[in-house]
Coordinates of N, CA and C in Angstrom, one line a residue:
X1 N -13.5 -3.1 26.4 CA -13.0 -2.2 25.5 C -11.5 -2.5 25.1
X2 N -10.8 -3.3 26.2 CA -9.1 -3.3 25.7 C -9.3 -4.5 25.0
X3 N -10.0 -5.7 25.0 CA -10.2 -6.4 24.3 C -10.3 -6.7 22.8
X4 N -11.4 -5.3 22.6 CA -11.9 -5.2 21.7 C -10.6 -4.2 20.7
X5 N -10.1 -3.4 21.5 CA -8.3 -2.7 20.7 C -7.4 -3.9 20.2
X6 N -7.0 -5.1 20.7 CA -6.6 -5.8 20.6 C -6.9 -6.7 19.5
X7 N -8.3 -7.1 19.1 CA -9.1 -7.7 18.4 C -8.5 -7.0 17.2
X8 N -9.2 -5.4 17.0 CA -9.1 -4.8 15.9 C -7.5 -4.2 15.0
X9 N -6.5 -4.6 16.4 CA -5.0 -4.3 15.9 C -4.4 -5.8 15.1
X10 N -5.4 -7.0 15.3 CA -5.3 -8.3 15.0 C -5.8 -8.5 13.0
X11 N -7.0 -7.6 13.2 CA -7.5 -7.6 12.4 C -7.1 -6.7 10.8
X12 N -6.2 -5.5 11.4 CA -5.6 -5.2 10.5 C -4.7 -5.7 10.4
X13 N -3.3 -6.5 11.2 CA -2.6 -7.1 11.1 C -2.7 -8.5 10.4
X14 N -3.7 -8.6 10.2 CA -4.3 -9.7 9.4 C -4.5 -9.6 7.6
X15 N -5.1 -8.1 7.5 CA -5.5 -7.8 6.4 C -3.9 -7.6 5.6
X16 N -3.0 -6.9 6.7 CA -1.8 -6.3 5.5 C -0.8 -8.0 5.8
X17 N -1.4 -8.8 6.5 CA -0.3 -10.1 6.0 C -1.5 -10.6 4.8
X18 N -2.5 -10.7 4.6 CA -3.1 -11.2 3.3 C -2.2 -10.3 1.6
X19 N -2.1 -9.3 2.0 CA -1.9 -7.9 1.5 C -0.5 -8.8 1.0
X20 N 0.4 -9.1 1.9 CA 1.8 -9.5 1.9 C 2.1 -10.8 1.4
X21 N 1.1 -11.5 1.8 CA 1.4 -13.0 0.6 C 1.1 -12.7 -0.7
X22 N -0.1 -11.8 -1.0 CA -0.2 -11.8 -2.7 C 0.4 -11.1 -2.9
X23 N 1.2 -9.9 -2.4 CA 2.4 -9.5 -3.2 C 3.2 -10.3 -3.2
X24 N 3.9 -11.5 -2.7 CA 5.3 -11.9 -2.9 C 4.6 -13.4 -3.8
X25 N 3.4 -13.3 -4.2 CA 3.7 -14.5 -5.7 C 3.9 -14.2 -6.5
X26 N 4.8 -14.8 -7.2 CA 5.3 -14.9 -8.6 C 4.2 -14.8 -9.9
X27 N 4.6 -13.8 -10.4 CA 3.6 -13.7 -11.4 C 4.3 -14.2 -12.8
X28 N 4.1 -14.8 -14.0 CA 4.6 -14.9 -15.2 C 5.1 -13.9 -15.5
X29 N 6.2 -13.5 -16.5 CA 6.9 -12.1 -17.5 C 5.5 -11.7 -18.3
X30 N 4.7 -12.0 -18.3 CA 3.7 -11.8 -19.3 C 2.7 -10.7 -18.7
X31 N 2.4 -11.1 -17.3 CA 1.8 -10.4 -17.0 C 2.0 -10.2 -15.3
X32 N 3.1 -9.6 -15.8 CA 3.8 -8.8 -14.1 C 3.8 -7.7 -14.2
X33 N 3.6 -6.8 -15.4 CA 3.6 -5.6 -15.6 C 2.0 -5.1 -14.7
X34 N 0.5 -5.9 -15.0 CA -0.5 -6.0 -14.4 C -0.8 -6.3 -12.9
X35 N 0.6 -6.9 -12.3 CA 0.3 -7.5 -10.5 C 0.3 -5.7 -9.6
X36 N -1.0 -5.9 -9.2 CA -1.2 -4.7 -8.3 C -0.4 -5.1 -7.0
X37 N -0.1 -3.8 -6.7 CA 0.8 -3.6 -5.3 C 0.0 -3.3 -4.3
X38 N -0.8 -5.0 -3.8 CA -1.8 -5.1 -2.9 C -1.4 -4.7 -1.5
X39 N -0.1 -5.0 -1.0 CA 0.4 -4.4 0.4 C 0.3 -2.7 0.6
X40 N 0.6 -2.0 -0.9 CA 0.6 -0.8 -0.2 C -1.1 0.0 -0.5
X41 N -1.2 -1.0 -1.4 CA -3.4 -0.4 -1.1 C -3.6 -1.1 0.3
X42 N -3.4 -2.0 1.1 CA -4.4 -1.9 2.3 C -3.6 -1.3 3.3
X43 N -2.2 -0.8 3.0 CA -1.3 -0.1 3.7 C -1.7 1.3 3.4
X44 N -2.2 1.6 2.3 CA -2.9 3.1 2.1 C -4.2 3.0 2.6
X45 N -4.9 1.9 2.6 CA -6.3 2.1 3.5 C -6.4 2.6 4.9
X46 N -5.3 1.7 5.4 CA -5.3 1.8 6.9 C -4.5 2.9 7.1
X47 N -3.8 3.6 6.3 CA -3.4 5.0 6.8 C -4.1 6.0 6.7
X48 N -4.7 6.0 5.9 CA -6.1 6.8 5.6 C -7.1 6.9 6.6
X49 N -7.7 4.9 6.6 CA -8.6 5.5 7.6 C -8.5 5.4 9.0
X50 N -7.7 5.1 9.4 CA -6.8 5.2 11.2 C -5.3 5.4 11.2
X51 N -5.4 6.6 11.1 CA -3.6 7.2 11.0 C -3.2 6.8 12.8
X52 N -3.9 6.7 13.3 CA -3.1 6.9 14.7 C -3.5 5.5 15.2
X53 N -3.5 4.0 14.3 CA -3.2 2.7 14.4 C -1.9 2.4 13.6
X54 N -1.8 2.9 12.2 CA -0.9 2.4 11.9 C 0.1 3.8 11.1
X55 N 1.0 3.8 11.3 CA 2.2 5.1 10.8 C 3.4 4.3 9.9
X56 N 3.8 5.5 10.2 CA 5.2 5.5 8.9 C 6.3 4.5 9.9
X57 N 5.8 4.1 11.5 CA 6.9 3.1 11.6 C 6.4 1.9 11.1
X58 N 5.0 1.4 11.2 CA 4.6 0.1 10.6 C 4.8 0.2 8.6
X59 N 4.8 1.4 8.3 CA 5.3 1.4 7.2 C 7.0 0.9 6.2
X60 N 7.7 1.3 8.3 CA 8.8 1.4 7.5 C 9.2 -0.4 8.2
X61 N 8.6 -1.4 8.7 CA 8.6 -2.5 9.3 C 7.8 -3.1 7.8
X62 N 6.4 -3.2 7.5 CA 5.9 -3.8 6.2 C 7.5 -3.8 5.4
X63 N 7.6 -2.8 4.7 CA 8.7 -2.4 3.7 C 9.9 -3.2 4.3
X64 N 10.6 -3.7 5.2 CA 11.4 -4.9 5.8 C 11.1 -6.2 5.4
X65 N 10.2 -6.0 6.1 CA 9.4 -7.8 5.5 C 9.3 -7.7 4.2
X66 N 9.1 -6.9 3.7 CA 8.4 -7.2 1.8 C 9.7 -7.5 1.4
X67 N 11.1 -6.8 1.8 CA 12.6 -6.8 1.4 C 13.3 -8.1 1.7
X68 N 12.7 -8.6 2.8 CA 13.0 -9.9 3.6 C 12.3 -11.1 2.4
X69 N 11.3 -10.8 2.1 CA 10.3 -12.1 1.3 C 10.8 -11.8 -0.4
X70 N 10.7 -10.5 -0.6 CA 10.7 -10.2 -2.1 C 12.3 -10.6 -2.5
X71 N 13.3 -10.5 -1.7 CA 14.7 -11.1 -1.9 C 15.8 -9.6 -2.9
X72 N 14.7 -8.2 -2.6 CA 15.5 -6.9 -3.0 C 17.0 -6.4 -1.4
X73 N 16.6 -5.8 -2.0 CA 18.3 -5.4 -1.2 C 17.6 -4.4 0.0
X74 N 18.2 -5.3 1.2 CA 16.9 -4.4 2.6 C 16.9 -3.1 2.7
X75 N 16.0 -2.6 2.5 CA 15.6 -1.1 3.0 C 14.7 -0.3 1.8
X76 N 15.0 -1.0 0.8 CA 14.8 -0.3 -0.4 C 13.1 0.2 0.0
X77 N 12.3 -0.9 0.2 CA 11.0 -0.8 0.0 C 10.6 -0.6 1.2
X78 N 11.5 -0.7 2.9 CA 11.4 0.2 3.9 C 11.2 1.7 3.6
X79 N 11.9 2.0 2.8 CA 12.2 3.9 2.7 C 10.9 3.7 1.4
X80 N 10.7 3.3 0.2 CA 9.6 3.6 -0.2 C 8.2 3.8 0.5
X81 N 8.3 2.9 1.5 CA 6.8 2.6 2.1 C 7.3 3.8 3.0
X82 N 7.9 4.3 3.5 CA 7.7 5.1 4.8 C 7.9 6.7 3.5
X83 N 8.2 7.0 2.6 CA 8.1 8.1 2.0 C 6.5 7.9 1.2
X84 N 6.0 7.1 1.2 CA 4.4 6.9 0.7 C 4.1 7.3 2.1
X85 N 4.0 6.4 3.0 CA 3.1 7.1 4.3 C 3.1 8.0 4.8
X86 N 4.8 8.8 4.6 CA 4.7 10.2 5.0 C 3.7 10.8 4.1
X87 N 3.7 10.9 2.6 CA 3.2 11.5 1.8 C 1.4 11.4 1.9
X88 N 1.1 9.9 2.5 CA -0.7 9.8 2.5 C -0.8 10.2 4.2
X89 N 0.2 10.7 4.8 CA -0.3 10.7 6.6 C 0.0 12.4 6.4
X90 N 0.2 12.9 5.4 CA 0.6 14.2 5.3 C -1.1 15.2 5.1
X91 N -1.5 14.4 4.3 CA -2.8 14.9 4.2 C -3.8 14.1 3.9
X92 N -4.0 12.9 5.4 CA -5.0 12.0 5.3 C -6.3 12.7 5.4
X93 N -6.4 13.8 6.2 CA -7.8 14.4 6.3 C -8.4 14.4 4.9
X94 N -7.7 15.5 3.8 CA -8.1 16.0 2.7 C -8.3 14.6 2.2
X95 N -7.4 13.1 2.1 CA -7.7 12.4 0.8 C -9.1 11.7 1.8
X96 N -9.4 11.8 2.9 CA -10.3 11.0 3.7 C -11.9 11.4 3.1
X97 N -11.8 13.0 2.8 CA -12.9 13.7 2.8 C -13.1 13.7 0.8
X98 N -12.3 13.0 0.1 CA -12.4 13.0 -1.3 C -13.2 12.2 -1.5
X99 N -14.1 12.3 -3.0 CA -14.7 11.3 -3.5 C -13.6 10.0 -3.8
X100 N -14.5 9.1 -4.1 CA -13.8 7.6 -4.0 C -12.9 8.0 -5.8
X101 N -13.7 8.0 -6.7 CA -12.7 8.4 -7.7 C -11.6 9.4 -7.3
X102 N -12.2 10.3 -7.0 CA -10.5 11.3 -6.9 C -9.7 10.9 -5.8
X103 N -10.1 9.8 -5.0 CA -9.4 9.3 -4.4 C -8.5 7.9 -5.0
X104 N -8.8 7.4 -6.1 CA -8.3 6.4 -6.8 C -7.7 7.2 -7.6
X105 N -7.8 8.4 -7.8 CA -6.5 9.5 -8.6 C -5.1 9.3 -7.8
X106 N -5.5 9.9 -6.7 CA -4.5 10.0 -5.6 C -3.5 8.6 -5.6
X107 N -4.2 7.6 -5.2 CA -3.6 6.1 -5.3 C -2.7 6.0 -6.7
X108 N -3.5 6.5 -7.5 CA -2.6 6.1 -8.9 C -1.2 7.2 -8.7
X109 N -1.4 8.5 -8.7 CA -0.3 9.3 -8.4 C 0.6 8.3 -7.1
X110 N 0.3 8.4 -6.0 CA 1.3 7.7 -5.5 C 1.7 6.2 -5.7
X111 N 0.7 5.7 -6.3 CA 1.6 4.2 -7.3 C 3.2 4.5 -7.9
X112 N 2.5 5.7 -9.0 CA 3.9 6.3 -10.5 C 4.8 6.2 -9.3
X113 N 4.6 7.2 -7.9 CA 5.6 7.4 -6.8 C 6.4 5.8 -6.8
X114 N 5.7 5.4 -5.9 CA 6.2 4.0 -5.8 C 7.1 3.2 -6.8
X115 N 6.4 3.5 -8.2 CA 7.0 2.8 -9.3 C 8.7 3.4 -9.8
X116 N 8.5 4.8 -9.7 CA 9.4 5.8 -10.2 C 10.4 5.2 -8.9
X117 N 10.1 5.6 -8.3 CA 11.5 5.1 -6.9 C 11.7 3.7 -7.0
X118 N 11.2 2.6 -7.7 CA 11.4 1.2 -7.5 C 12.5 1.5 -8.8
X119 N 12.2 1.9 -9.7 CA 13.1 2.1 -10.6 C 14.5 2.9 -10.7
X120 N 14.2 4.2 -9.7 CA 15.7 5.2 -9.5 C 16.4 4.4 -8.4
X121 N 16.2 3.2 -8.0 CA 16.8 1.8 -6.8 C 17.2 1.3 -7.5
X122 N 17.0 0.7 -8.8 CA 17.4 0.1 -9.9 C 18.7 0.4 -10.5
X123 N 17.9 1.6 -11.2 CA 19.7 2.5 -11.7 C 20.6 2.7 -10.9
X124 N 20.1 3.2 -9.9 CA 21.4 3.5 -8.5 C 22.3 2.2 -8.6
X125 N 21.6 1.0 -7.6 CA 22.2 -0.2 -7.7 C 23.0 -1.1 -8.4
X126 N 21.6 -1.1 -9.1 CA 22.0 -2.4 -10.2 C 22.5 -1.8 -11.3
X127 N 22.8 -0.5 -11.9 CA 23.2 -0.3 -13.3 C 22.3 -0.3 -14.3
X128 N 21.0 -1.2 -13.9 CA 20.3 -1.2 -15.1 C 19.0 -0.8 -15.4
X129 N 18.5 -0.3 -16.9 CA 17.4 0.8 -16.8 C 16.2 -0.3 -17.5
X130 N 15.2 -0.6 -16.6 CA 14.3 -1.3 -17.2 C 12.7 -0.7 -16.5
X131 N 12.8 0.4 -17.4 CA 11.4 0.8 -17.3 C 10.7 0.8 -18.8
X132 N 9.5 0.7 -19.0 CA 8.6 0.8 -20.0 C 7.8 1.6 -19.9
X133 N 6.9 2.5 -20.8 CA 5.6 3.0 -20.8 C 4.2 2.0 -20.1
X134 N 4.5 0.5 -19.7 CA 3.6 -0.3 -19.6 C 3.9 0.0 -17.6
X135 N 4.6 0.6 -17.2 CA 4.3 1.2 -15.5 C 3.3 1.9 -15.6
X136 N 2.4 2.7 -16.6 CA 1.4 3.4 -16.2 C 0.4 2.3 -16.3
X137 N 0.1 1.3 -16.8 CA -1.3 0.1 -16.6 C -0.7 -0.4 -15.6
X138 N 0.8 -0.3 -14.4 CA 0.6 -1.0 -13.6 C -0.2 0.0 -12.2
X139 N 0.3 1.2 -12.6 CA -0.6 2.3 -12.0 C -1.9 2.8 -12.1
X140 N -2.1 2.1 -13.0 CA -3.7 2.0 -13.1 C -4.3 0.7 -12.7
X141 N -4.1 -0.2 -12.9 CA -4.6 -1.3 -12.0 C -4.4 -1.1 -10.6
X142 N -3.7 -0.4 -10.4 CA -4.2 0.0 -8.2 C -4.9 1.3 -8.2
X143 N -4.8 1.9 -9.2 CA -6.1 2.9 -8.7 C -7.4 2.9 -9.6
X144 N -7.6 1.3 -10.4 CA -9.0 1.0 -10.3 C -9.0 -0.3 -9.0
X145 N -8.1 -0.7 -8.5 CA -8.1 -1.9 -7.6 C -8.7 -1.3 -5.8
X146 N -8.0 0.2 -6.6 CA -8.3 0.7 -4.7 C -10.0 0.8 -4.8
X147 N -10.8 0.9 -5.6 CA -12.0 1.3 -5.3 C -12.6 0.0 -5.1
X148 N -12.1 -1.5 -5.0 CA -12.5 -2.4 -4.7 C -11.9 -2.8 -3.1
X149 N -10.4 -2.3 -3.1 CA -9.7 -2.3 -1.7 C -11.1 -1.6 -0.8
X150 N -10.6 -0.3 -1.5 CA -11.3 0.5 -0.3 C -12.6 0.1 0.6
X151 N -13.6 -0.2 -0.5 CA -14.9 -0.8 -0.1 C -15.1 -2.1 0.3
X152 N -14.0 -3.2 0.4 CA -13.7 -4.4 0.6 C -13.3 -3.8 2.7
X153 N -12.4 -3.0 2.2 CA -11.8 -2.8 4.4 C -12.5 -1.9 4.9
X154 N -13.5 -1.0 4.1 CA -14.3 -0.5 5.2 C -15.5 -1.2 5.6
X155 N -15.4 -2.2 4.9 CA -17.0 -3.6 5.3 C -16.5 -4.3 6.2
X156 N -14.9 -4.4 5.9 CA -14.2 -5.0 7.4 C -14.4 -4.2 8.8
X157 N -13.9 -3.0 8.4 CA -13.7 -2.4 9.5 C -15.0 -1.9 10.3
X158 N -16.2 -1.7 9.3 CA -17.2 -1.0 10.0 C -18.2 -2.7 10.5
X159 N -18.0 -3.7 10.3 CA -18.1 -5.0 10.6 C -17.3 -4.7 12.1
X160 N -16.2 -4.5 12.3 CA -15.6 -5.1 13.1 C -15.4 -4.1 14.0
X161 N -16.2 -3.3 13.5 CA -16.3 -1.4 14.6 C -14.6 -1.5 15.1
X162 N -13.9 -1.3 13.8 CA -12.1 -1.2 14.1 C -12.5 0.6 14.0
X163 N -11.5 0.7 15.2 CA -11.7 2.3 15.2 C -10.0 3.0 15.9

């Protein structure tokens, strides 16, 4: 049995570093508007579906690393990810027990979250306002992406009886 805890703490540590390389490639100006925010869909999976493996501290460690690799100013995306996890560890029951669509609602709402706060870091810091109407197709590609997430880590996880 401790084996097998070990195994499965490996295994999602595995999934959110896959998670963490495709976020930090470079996408062209053409179509960066379209790169889904693949760390915090399997970072919303695994909070969803084992809140008491991973929390708002491995949230607020992801969000370090992503700050450490992405080359933003540290913390920024520590406090986003740990204000997402509070917000999906707040009422993982309810989004657990949702249909998969109204649960790719959810995802998209807390995407705009994500997006909206990557942008009021922006104005704060840097002075400058670079948002478009084209953040909602980037919020829509993670909450049509999560219904592929989702059913992609629960084939892992019920494969690998991660509990």
């Amino acid at each position: 049995m401790r084996g097998n805890n070990r195994f499965s703490i490996l295994i999602i540590w595995f999934t959110l570093l896959i998670g963490l390389c495709v976020q930090i490639i470079p996408w062209s100006a053409d179509y960066n508007i379209l790169k889904p925010h693949l760390l915090m869909l399997i970072m919303a999976y695994w909070l969803i579906a084992l809140p008491h493996r991973i929390g708002m501290g491995m949230a607020f460690i992801l969000g370090i690393v992503l700050d450490l690799f992405s080359g933003s100013i540290l913390g920024i995306h520590a406090f986003i990810f740990s204000c997402m996890a509070y917000l999906l560890l707040f009422k993982f029951q309810l989004i657990r027990n949702l249909a998969l669509w109204q649960q790719a609602i959810v995802i998209f709402a807390v995407s705009l979250c994500y997006n909206f706060l990557v942008f009021m870091f922006q104005v704060t810091i840097y002075h400058t306002i670079t948002i478009s109407p084209l953040i909602l197709v980037s919020s829509c590609v993670d909450g049509l992406l999560w219904i592929v997430i989702y059913l992609f880590l629960r084939i892992i996880r019920r494969n690998f009886a991660i509990n």
